[in-house]
Amino acid sequence: MEEKEEQPERGDTNTHSFRLHMVTWNVATADPPDDVTLLLHLNSPKSPDLYVIGLQEVYSGPLRFVSDVVFNDPWSHLFMSILAPRNYVKVSSIRMQGLLLLFFSKLQHVPFISDIQATYTRTGIFGYWGNKGGVSIRLSFYGHMLCFLNCHLAAHMKYATERVDEFEYIMDTQTFACKNTPRIADHNLVFWFGDLNFRIQDHGMHFVRTCINNQTYNLLWSKDQLIMMKEREQKLQEFEEGPLDFQPTYKFDLNSDTYDSSGKKRKPAWTDRILWRLRPKDLTSDEQDDNSELVKKVKELEEEEEEEYPLRIRQDMYTSNMEFTISDHKPVIGIFTLELRKMYETPLVHLQAEGEWSSDIDAMVLYSPLQPFRSSSWDWIGLYKVGFSSLTDYITYTWVKDDEVAFNEEVIQVYVSKEEIPVHGGECVLCYYSNTLRGIIGISEPFKVHESKVANEEGLLHDQINRLDRIVAS
C-alpha cells in the first residue's frame, strides 16, 4: 500500500500535524534481526514524530526474563540504539511476559508529554500467566489524552467470541490514576493493535490461497472474524480500521514467504491488526441515566474543549512487511497523521547550566517556572548525555527541593555536587522531571561538561610512574 500524499492543513492555522509510525509484530520468540531499516522506514524523507512499537511473543524463558528485568531486553535495546542517534527518546515501555510495548518521541516533544502511565491485564490461563492479555501506555500529548493498547488474544479459529470477551474485559478493567481519564475509553484517542488472532472462516484453503495470489483480498473481508464481529458488537463498532489491502500476515514457514506447509496447513489470516477510536461525542444511555445533571455538565465541558482544541486523525499507510522472515507472522505497519491544536506552546520550566561544569568543582543549575505548576519534593533534575536513549538513561540526578540553595520569584538555583559530574565530560543536557505531572517538563540547551583537570593530571602521573617502572624493570 502506497503512502498517501501529504494534504495541506485544513483552515485552522493553529492546527499542527504530527506523524505517528506504529508497528505490531508477533516475533515468535525470535531474537531481533540485524537490520530494521524497512520496519521503521528509516530511509523515508518524512521522519515520524512518534514511534509506537508493540510486540508479542517476545522470548520470556526464565533466565532471559530475569535478565530482561534488570537490563533492557534485546528488542528494546535494538530500537533504542537505532533511534537515539536520530534524536528519539524512549518515553515509556511496559512488558508482561511476551507482550512488549515501546513509546518513542522526538526529543523536541518530550516536554509536552506528561501523565505517563503504563499497566497490563492478564487473560491467559486463568489470568495468572501473562501469555495472553494486554499492555497499555497512556499519556497527555500537548494536552490531548492518548492511549495505546497492545493485545495478544486467544488463538484458534473457534474462539472468535472469546477474543471479543477478552478485549472487552481489558477495556472494562484496565484503570489509570487519572481523574478525567481513569479508563481506556475515556481517552480522546485510543489505538488498539497486536496479534488479535481473528481468522478467516468458512472459505476453504484453495479459495483463500487463490485470492492471495490474485491480490483480490476484498473477496475475503466478509469472512474475516473481526469484521464480522464488528457488525454485532457495539464496542468494536467504535473502532476504525483501514482496508486490508495487504497479504494476510499469518502463518508462514520460518525464514520464507511460504504459507504454512506443515501437516497442519493452517489457513492464512489477518491476525495482526491496528485499529483506532476517537472518543464518541454522544454518551450512551447508561451514562445519561447515571447522575444525569453531572453527566450533562461534564459533557458540555468536554464539547467546549473539543471545539477549542480539536483532534483529527488520518491513516496514511496500512500494510504488512514481507521482508522479515524470522517469525511465522509478518509485521504490520500503520502510519498516521494526527492533526491537533496544542493546549501548551511552551515548556513549563526553563533550565540552564550555570557557569563552567566539570567534576573539579560543584556546579549550579538555574531553572525558571514559565507557567504555574504544582511542584513536589519528589521532583528532580537529571543530567543526560546528548543523544540519550531513555528517560531513565540519566548520568546523575539531584532532588530539586533537597538541593535548592537560592530562590526568588523568577529564578531558582539548584546545587549539584562535583562527585556526581562525569570525570570525562562530554555534551550534556539537563531535564526537569515533575513527579506530579509524571514526565519531563523542561529540557536545557546542550552544554559542555569539561574533562576533569585533576583526573587528567593524575592520569598523566600514573602513566609516568608506569613508564619508570618499565625502565627500571628492563
CSV table of C-alpha atoms in Angstrom, one decimal, residues 3-237:
chain,number,residue,atom,x,y,z
A,3,GLU,CA,1.6,6.1,1.4
A,4,LYS,CA,-1.0,8.9,0.9
A,5,GLU,CA,0.4,12.2,-0.2
A,6,GLU,CA,0.6,14.9,2.5
A,7,GLN,CA,-2.5,17.1,2.4
A,8,PRO,CA,-2.4,20.7,3.5
A,9,GLU,CA,-3.9,21.5,6.9
A,10,ARG,CA,-7.5,22.5,6.7
A,11,GLY,CA,-8.4,26.0,7.6
A,12,ASP,CA,-7.2,26.4,11.1
A,13,THR,CA,-3.6,27.8,11.1
A,14,ASN,CA,-3.2,26.9,14.8
A,15,THR,CA,-3.5,23.2,14.0
A,16,HIS,CA,-0.3,21.2,13.9
A,17,SER,CA,0.3,17.9,12.2
A,18,PHE,CA,2.3,15.1,13.9
A,19,ARG,CA,3.4,11.9,12.2
A,20,LEU,CA,2.9,8.6,14.1
A,21,HIS,CA,4.6,5.4,13.0
A,22,MET,CA,3.1,2.2,14.5
A,23,VAL,CA,4.4,-1.4,14.3
A,24,THR,CA,2.8,-4.6,15.6
A,25,TRP,CA,4.6,-7.9,15.3
A,26,ASN,CA,4.4,-11.3,16.8
A,27,VAL,CA,8.1,-12.2,16.8
A,28,ALA,CA,7.6,-15.9,17.8
A,29,THR,CA,10.4,-15.8,20.5
A,30,ALA,CA,13.0,-14.9,17.8
A,31,ASP,CA,15.9,-12.6,18.5
A,32,PRO,CA,15.7,-9.3,16.6
A,33,PRO,CA,17.1,-9.1,13.1
A,34,ASP,CA,20.3,-7.2,12.4
A,35,ASP,CA,18.6,-4.5,10.3
A,36,VAL,CA,15.2,-3.0,11.0
A,37,THR,CA,15.5,-0.1,8.5
A,38,LEU,CA,12.5,-1.2,6.5
A,39,LEU,CA,10.4,-1.8,9.6
A,40,LEU,CA,11.0,1.8,10.9
A,41,HIS,CA,11.2,3.4,7.4
A,42,LEU,CA,14.5,4.9,8.4
A,43,ASN,CA,15.3,6.0,4.8
A,44,SER,CA,12.0,7.8,4.4
A,45,PRO,CA,12.3,11.6,3.8
A,46,LYS,CA,9.4,12.1,6.3
A,47,SER,CA,10.6,11.2,9.8
A,48,PRO,CA,7.9,10.4,12.4
A,49,ASP,CA,7.4,12.5,15.4
A,50,LEU,CA,6.4,9.4,17.4
A,51,TYR,CA,7.1,5.6,17.2
A,52,VAL,CA,4.9,3.1,18.9
A,53,ILE,CA,6.1,-0.5,18.7
A,54,GLY,CA,4.0,-3.4,20.0
A,55,LEU,CA,5.5,-6.9,20.1
A,56,GLN,CA,4.0,-10.2,21.0
A,57,GLU,CA,5.7,-13.5,21.9
A,58,VAL,CA,9.0,-11.8,22.9
A,59,TYR,CA,11.1,-14.7,24.3
A,60,SER,CA,10.5,-14.9,28.1
A,61,GLY,CA,12.2,-18.1,29.2
A,62,PRO,CA,13.1,-17.9,33.0
A,63,LEU,CA,16.7,-17.0,32.6
A,64,ARG,CA,16.2,-14.5,29.8
A,65,PHE,CA,13.2,-12.9,31.5
A,66,VAL,CA,15.1,-12.4,34.8
A,67,SER,CA,17.9,-10.7,32.9
A,68,ASP,CA,15.5,-8.6,30.9
A,69,VAL,CA,14.0,-7.2,34.1
A,70,VAL,CA,17.5,-6.0,35.1
A,71,PHE,CA,18.7,-5.0,31.7
A,72,ASN,CA,16.8,-3.9,28.5
A,73,ASP,CA,15.6,-6.9,26.5
A,74,PRO,CA,17.3,-7.4,23.1
A,75,TRP,CA,14.4,-5.8,21.2
A,76,SER,CA,14.2,-2.7,23.4
A,77,HIS,CA,18.0,-2.4,23.2
A,78,LEU,CA,17.9,-2.6,19.4
A,79,PHE,CA,15.3,0.1,18.9
A,80,MET,CA,16.8,2.4,21.5
A,81,SER,CA,20.3,2.1,19.9
A,82,ILE,CA,19.0,2.8,16.5
A,83,LEU,CA,16.6,5.6,17.4
A,84,ALA,CA,18.6,7.5,20.0
A,85,PRO,CA,21.2,8.8,17.4
A,86,ARG,CA,18.3,10.0,15.4
A,87,ASN,CA,17.1,12.2,18.3
A,88,TYR,CA,14.4,9.9,19.6
A,89,VAL,CA,13.9,9.1,23.3
A,90,LYS,CA,12.1,6.1,24.8
A,91,VAL,CA,9.5,7.9,26.9
A,92,SER,CA,7.8,4.8,28.3
A,93,SER,CA,7.7,1.0,27.9
A,94,ILE,CA,5.9,-1.9,29.6
A,95,ARG,CA,6.5,-5.7,29.5
A,96,MET,CA,4.2,-8.5,30.5
A,97,GLN,CA,5.9,-11.8,29.7
A,98,GLY,CA,5.9,-12.0,25.9
A,99,LEU,CA,4.0,-8.7,25.4
A,100,LEU,CA,6.1,-5.6,25.0
A,101,LEU,CA,5.1,-2.0,24.2
A,102,LEU,CA,7.5,0.8,23.5
A,103,PHE,CA,6.7,4.5,23.0
A,104,PHE,CA,9.4,6.8,21.4
A,105,SER,CA,9.2,10.5,20.8
A,106,LYS,CA,11.4,13.1,19.1
A,107,LEU,CA,13.3,15.0,21.9
A,108,GLN,CA,11.6,18.3,21.0
A,109,HIS,CA,8.1,16.9,22.0
A,110,VAL,CA,9.2,15.3,25.3
A,111,PRO,CA,8.5,18.4,27.5
A,112,PHE,CA,4.9,18.3,26.2
A,113,ILE,CA,4.3,14.6,27.1
A,114,SER,CA,3.0,14.2,30.6
A,115,ASP,CA,0.7,12.0,32.8
A,116,ILE,CA,2.6,8.9,31.5
A,117,GLN,CA,1.2,5.7,32.9
A,118,ALA,CA,1.5,2.0,31.9
A,119,THR,CA,-0.4,-1.0,33.0
A,120,TYR,CA,-1.3,-4.6,32.0
A,121,THR,CA,-4.1,-7.1,32.1
A,122,ARG,CA,-3.6,-10.9,32.0
A,123,THR,CA,-6.3,-13.1,30.3
A,124,GLY,CA,-4.4,-16.3,29.5
A,125,ILE,CA,-4.5,-19.5,31.7
A,126,PHE,CA,-7.0,-18.2,34.3
A,127,GLY,CA,-5.3,-14.8,34.3
A,128,TYR,CA,-2.3,-16.0,36.2
A,129,TRP,CA,0.3,-16.3,33.4
A,130,GLY,CA,0.9,-13.4,31.1
A,131,ASN,CA,0.9,-15.4,27.9
A,132,LYS,CA,-2.2,-13.5,26.7
A,133,GLY,CA,-3.7,-10.2,27.6
A,134,GLY,CA,-3.0,-6.5,27.0
A,135,VAL,CA,-0.4,-3.9,27.9
A,136,SER,CA,-1.1,-0.2,27.6
A,137,ILE,CA,0.6,3.2,27.8
A,138,ARG,CA,-1.5,6.3,28.3
A,139,LEU,CA,-0.2,9.9,28.2
A,140,SER,CA,-1.0,13.5,27.5
A,141,PHE,CA,0.4,14.8,24.2
A,142,TYR,CA,0.2,18.6,24.0
A,143,GLY,CA,-2.8,18.3,26.3
A,144,HIS,CA,-4.6,15.6,24.3
A,145,MET,CA,-5.2,12.2,26.1
A,146,LEU,CA,-3.9,9.3,24.1
A,147,CYS,CA,-3.9,5.6,25.0
A,148,PHE,CA,-2.1,2.7,23.2
A,149,LEU,CA,-3.3,-0.9,23.9
A,150,ASN,CA,-1.2,-3.8,22.6
A,151,CYS,CA,-3.0,-7.1,22.9
A,152,HIS,CA,-2.4,-10.8,22.3
A,153,LEU,CA,-5.7,-12.6,22.3
A,154,ALA,CA,-6.9,-16.2,22.4
A,155,ALA,CA,-5.8,-18.3,19.4
A,156,HIS,CA,-7.6,-20.8,17.1
A,157,MET,CA,-10.4,-20.5,14.7
A,158,LYS,CA,-13.3,-21.4,17.0
A,159,TYR,CA,-12.5,-18.8,19.7
A,160,ALA,CA,-13.7,-15.6,18.0
A,161,THR,CA,-16.3,-14.8,20.7
A,162,GLU,CA,-13.7,-15.4,23.4
A,163,ARG,CA,-11.4,-12.9,21.7
A,164,VAL,CA,-14.1,-10.3,21.9
A,165,ASP,CA,-14.7,-11.2,25.5
A,166,GLU,CA,-11.0,-10.8,26.3
A,167,PHE,CA,-10.9,-7.4,24.6
A,168,GLU,CA,-14.0,-6.1,26.4
A,169,TYR,CA,-12.6,-7.4,29.7
A,170,ILE,CA,-9.4,-5.5,29.2
A,171,MET,CA,-11.3,-2.3,28.2
A,172,ASP,CA,-13.6,-2.6,31.2
A,173,THR,CA,-11.0,-3.4,33.9
A,174,GLN,CA,-7.8,-1.5,33.0
A,175,THR,CA,-7.7,1.7,35.0
A,176,PHE,CA,-5.3,4.6,35.4
A,177,ALA,CA,-4.7,7.0,38.3
A,178,CYS,CA,-6.1,9.9,36.2
A,179,LYS,CA,-9.1,11.9,37.4
A,180,ASN,CA,-10.6,12.7,34.0
A,181,THR,CA,-9.4,9.5,32.1
A,182,PRO,CA,-9.5,6.6,34.5
A,183,ARG,CA,-10.5,4.1,31.8
A,184,ILE,CA,-9.1,3.4,28.3
A,185,ALA,CA,-12.4,4.5,26.7
A,186,ASP,CA,-12.2,7.9,28.4
A,187,HIS,CA,-9.2,9.0,26.2
A,188,ASN,CA,-9.5,11.3,23.3
A,189,LEU,CA,-7.8,8.8,21.0
A,190,VAL,CA,-7.2,5.1,21.5
A,191,PHE,CA,-5.1,2.7,19.4
A,192,TRP,CA,-5.9,-1.0,19.7
A,193,PHE,CA,-3.4,-3.3,18.0
A,194,GLY,CA,-1.5,-6.5,18.3
A,195,ASP,CA,-1.9,-10.2,17.5
A,196,LEU,CA,-5.7,-10.1,17.8
A,197,ASN,CA,-5.8,-13.6,16.4
A,198,PHE,CA,-9.0,-13.2,14.3
A,199,ARG,CA,-9.2,-15.7,11.4
A,200,ILE,CA,-10.9,-16.1,8.0
A,201,GLN,CA,-13.7,-18.6,8.5
A,202,ASP,CA,-16.0,-20.5,6.1
A,203,HIS,CA,-13.8,-20.0,3.0
A,204,GLY,CA,-11.7,-23.1,2.1
A,205,MET,CA,-7.9,-23.1,1.8
A,206,HIS,CA,-7.9,-23.2,-2.0
A,207,PHE,CA,-10.2,-20.1,-2.3
A,208,VAL,CA,-8.1,-18.2,0.3
A,209,ARG,CA,-4.8,-19.0,-1.4
A,210,THR,CA,-6.3,-18.1,-4.9
A,211,CYS,CA,-7.4,-14.7,-3.6
A,212,ILE,CA,-4.0,-14.0,-2.1
A,213,ASN,CA,-2.2,-15.0,-5.3
A,214,ASN,CA,-4.5,-12.8,-7.3
A,215,GLN,CA,-4.4,-10.0,-4.7
A,216,THR,CA,-8.2,-9.9,-4.6
A,217,TYR,CA,-8.1,-9.5,-0.8
A,218,ASN,CA,-11.5,-7.8,-0.7
A,219,LEU,CA,-13.2,-11.2,-1.5
A,220,LEU,CA,-12.0,-12.4,1.9
A,221,TRP,CA,-13.1,-9.4,4.0
A,222,SER,CA,-16.7,-10.6,4.6
A,223,LYS,CA,-15.5,-13.7,6.3
A,224,ASP,CA,-12.8,-12.0,8.4
A,225,GLN,CA,-13.9,-12.7,12.0
A,226,LEU,CA,-13.1,-9.2,13.3
A,227,ILE,CA,-15.1,-7.5,10.5
A,228,MET,CA,-17.9,-10.0,11.2
A,229,MET,CA,-17.9,-9.4,14.9
A,230,LYS,CA,-17.9,-5.6,14.4
A,231,GLU,CA,-21.3,-5.9,12.9
A,232,ARG,CA,-22.9,-7.0,16.2
A,233,GLU,CA,-20.6,-5.7,19.0
A,234,GLN,CA,-21.0,-2.1,19.9
A,235,LYS,CA,-17.6,-1.6,21.4
A,236,LEU,CA,-15.9,-2.9,18.3
A,237,GLN,CA,-18.0,-0.6,16.1
